[in-house]
XYZ file of C-alpha atoms in Angstrom:
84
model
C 16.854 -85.967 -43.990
C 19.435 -83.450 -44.136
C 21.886 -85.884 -45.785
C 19.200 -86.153 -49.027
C 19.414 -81.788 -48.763
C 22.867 -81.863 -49.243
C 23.086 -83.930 -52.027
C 20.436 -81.869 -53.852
C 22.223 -78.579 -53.023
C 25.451 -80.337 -54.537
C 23.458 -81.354 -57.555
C 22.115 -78.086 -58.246
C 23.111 -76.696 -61.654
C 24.762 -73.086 -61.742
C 24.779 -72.908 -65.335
C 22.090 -70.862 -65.650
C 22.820 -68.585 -62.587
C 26.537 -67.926 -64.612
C 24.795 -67.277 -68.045
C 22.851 -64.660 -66.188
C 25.693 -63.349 -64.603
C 27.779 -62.891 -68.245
C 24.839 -61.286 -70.249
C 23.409 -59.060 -67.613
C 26.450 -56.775 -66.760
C 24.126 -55.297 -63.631
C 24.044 -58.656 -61.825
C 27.744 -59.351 -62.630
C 28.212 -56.269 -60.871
C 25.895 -57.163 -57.647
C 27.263 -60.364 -57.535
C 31.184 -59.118 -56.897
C 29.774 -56.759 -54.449
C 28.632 -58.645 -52.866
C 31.486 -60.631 -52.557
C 33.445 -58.341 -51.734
C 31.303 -57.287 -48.742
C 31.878 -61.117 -47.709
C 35.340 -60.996 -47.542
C 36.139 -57.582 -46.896
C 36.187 -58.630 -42.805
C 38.123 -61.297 -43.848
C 41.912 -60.782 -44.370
C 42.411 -64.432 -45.013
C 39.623 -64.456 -47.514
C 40.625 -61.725 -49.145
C 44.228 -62.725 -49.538
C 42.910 -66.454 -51.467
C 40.212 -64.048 -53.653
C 43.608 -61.863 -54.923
C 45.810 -65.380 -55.018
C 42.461 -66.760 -57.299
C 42.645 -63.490 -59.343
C 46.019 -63.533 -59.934
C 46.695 -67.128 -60.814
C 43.045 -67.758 -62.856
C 41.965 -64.248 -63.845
C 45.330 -62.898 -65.636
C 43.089 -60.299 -67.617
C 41.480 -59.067 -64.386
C 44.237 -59.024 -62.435
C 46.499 -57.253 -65.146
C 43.641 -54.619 -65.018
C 43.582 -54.487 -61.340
C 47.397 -53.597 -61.451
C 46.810 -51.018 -64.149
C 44.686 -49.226 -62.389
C 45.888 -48.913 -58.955
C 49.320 -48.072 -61.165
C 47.306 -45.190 -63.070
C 45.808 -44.157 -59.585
C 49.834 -43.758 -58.045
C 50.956 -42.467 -61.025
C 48.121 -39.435 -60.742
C 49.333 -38.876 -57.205
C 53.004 -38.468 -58.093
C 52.561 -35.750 -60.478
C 52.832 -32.245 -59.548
C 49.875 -29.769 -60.450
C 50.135 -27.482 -63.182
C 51.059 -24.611 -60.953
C 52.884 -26.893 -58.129
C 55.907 -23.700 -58.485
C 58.433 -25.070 -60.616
């Protein structure tokens, strides 16, 4: 019995669950956090999500590194009125 579940699971089609995930923007964005929250506890996890980004994702992960680039670069800078 549980052998025939498995190979329906395994034969389920995800197509349509992707589709949904590239035209709604929303559930795109509930899906990743909601992977995140899975691997957050995870260092291990979370080490083979940034490997996967890195090596498949090079868009993503270029954006990734902008960002947390833009985000140091914002803490290096002095104020306005930092006394110079």
């Amino acid at each position: 019995m549980k052998t025939e579940e498995l190979k329906q699971q395994n034969s389920i089609d995800f197509e349509p669950f992707y589709q949904a995930l590239e035209d709604d923007p929303k559930l795109l964005e509930e899906a990743l956090e909601i992977l995140l929250g899975m691997v957050n506890f995870e260092p291990k996890s979370i080490k083979k999500l940034a490997l996967f980004i890195k090596e498949d994702s090079r868009n993503l992960y270029n954006e990734i590194a902008e960002m947390n680039q833009s985000s140091q670069d914002k803490g290096n800078t002095s104020s306005c009125c930092g006394g110079h």
